[in-house]
mmCIF file of N, CA and C in Angstrom:
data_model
loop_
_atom_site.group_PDB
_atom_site.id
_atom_site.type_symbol
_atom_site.label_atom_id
_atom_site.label_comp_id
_atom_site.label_asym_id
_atom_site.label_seq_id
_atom_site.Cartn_x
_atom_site.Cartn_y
_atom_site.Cartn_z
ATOM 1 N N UNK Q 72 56.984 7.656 -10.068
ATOM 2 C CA UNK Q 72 56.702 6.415 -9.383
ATOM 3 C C UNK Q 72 55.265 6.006 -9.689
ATOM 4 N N UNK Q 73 55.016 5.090 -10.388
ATOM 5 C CA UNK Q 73 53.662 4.338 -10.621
ATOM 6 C C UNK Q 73 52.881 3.527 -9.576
ATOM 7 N N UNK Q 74 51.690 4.119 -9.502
ATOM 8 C CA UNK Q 74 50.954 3.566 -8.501
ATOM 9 C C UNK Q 74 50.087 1.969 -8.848
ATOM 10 N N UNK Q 75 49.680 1.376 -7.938
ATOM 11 C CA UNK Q 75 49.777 -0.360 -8.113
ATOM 12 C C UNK Q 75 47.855 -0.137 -7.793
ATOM 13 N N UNK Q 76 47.636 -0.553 -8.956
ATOM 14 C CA UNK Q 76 45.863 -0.415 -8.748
ATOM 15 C C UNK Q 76 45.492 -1.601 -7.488
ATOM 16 N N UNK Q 77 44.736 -1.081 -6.628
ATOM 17 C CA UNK Q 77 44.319 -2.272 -6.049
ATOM 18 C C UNK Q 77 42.649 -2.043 -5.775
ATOM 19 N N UNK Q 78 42.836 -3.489 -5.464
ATOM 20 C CA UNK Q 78 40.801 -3.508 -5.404
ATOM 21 C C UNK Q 78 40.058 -2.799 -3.839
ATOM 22 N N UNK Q 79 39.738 -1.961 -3.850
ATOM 23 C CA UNK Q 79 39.427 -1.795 -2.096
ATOM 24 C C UNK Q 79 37.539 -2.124 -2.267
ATOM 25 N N UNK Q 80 37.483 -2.044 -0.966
ATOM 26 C CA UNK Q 80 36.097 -1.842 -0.499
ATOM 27 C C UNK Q 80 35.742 0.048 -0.484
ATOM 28 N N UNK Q 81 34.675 -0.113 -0.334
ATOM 29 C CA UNK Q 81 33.831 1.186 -0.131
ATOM 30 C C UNK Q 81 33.401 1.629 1.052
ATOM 31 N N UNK Q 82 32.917 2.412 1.744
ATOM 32 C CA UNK Q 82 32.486 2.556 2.863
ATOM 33 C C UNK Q 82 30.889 2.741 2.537
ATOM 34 N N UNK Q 83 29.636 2.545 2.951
ATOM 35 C CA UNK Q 83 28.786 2.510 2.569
ATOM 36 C C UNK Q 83 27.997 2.507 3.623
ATOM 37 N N UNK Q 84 26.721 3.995 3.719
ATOM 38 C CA UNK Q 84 25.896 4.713 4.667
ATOM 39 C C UNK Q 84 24.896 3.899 4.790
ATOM 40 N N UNK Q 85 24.330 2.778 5.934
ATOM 41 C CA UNK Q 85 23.382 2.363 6.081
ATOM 42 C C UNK Q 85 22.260 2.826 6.877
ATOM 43 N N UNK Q 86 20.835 2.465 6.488
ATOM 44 C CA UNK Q 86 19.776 3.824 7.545
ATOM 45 C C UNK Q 86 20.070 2.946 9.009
ATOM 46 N N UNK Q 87 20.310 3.856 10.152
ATOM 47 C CA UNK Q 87 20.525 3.771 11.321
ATOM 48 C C UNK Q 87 19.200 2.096 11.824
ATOM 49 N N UNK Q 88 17.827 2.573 11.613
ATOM 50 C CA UNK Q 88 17.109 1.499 11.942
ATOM 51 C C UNK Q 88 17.489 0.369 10.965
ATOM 52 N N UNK Q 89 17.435 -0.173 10.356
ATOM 53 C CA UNK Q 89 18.049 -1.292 9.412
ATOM 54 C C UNK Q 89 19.347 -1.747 10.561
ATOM 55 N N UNK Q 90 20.285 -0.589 10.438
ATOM 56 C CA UNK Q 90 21.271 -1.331 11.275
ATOM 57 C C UNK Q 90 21.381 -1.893 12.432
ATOM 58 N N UNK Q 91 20.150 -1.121 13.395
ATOM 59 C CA UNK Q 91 19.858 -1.781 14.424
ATOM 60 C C UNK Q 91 18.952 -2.911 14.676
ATOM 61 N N UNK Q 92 18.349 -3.232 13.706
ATOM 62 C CA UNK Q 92 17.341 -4.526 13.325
ATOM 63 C C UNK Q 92 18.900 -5.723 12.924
ATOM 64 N N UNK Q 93 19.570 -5.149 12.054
ATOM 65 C CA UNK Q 93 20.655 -6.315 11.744
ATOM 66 C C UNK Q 93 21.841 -6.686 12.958
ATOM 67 N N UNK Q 94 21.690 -5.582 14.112
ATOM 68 C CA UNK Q 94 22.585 -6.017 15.244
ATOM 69 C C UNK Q 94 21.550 -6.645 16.043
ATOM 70 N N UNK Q 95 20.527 -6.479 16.133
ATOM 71 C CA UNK Q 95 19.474 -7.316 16.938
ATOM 72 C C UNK Q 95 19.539 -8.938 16.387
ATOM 73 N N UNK Q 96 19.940 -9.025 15.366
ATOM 74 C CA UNK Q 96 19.827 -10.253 14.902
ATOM 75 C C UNK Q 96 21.062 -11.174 15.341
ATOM 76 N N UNK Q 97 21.883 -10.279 14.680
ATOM 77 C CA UNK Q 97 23.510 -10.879 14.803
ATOM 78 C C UNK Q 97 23.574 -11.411 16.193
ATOM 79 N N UNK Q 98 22.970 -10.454 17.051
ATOM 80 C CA UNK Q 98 23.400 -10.723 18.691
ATOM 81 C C UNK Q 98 22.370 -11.894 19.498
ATOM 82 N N UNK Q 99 21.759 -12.350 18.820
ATOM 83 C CA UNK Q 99 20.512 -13.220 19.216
ATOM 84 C C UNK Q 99 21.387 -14.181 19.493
ATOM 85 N N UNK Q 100 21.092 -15.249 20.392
ATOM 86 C CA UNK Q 100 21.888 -16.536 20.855
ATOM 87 C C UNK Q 100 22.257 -17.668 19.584
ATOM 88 N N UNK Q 101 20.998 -17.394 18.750
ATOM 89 C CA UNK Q 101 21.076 -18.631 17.997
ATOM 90 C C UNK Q 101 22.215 -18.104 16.376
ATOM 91 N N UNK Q 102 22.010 -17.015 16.530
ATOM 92 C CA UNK Q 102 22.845 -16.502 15.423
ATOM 93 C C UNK Q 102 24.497 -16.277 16.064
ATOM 94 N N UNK Q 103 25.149 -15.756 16.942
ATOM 95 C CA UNK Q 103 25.968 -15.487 17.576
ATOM 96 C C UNK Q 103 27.107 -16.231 17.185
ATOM 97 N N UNK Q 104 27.391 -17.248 16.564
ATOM 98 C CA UNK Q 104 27.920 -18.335 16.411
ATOM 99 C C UNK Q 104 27.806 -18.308 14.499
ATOM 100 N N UNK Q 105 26.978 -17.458 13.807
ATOM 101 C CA UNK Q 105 26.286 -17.970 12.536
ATOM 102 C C UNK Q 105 27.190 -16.713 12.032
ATOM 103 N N UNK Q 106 26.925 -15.280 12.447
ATOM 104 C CA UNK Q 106 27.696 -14.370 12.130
ATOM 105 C C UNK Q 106 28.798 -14.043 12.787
ATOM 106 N N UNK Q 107 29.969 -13.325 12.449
ATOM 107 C CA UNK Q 107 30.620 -12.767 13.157
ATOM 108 C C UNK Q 107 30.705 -11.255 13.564
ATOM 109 N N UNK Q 108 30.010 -10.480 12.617
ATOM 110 C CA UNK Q 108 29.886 -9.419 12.909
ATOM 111 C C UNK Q 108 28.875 -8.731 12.131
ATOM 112 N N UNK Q 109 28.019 -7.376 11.790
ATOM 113 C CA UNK Q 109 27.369 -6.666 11.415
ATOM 114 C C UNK Q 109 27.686 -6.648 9.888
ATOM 115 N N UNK Q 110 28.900 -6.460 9.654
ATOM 116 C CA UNK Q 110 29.107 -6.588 7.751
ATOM 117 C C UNK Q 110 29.440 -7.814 7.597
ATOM 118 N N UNK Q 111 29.370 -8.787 8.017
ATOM 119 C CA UNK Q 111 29.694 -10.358 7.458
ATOM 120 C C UNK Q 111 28.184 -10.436 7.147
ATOM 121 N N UNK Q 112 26.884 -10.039 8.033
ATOM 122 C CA UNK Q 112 26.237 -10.971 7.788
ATOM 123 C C UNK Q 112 25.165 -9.639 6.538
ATOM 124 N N UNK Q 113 25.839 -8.467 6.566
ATOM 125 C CA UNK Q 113 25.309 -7.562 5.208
ATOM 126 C C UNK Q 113 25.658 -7.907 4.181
ATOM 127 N N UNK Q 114 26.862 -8.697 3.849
ATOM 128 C CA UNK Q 114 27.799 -9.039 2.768
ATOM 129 C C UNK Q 114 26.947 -10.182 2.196
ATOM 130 N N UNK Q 115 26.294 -11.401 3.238
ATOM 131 C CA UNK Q 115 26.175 -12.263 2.912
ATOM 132 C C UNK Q 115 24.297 -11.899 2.498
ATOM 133 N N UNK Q 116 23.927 -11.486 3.029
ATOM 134 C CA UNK Q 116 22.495 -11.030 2.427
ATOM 135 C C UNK Q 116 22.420 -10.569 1.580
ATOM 136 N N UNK Q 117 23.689 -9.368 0.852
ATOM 137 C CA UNK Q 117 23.166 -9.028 -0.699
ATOM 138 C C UNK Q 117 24.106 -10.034 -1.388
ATOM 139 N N UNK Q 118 24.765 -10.907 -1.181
ATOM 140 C CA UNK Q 118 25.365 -11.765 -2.191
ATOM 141 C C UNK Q 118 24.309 -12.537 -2.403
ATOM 142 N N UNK Q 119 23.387 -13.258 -1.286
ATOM 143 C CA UNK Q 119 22.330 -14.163 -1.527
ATOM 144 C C UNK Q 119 21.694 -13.575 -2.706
ATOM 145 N N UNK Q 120 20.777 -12.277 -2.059
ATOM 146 C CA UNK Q 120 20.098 -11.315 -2.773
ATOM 147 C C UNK Q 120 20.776 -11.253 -4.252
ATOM 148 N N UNK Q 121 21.462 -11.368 -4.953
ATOM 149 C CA UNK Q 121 22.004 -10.835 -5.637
ATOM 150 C C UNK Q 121 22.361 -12.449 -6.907
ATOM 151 N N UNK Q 122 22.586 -13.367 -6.102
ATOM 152 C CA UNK Q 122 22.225 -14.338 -6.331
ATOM 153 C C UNK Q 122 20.784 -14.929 -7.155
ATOM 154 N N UNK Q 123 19.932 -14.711 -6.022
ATOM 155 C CA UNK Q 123 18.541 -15.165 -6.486
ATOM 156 C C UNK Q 123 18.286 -14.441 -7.355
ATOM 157 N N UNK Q 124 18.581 -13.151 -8.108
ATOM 158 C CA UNK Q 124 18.120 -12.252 -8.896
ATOM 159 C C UNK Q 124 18.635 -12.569 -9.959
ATOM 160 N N UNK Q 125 19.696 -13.581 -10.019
ATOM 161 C CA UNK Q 125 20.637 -13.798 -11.312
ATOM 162 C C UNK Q 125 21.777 -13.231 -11.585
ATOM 163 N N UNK Q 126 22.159 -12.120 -10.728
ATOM 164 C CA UNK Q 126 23.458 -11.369 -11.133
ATOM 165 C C UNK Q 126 24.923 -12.595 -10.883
ATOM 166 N N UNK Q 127 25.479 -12.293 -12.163
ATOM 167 C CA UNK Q 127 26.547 -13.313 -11.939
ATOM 168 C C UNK Q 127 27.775 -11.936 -12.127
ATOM 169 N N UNK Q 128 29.091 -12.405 -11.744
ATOM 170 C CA UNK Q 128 30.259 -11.708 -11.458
ATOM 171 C C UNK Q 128 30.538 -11.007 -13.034
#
């Protein structure tokens, strides 16, 4: 039986302070509404990041 490649995500160790600086943010009134959660708004910082640097797909 042949297995069906699929694309997954990774799980990926972030340093504890970082993460609590990025839930401090997320949870702020004015953001609350901007993110939805802790990896939406990690996703969207290294895509920016990643962006401005020139990396294309």
């Amino acid at each position: 039986m042949a297995k069906t490649k699929k694309e997954r995500g990774a799980v990926v160790k972030i340093d504890l302070s970082l993460l609590k600086k990025v839930e401090q943010f997320v949870n702020k009134d004015e953001n609350k509404f901007k993110f939805v959660n802790k990896k939406q708004f990690i996703d969207l910082a290294v895509y920016e990041f990643l962006r401005k640097q020139g990396v294309k797909k």
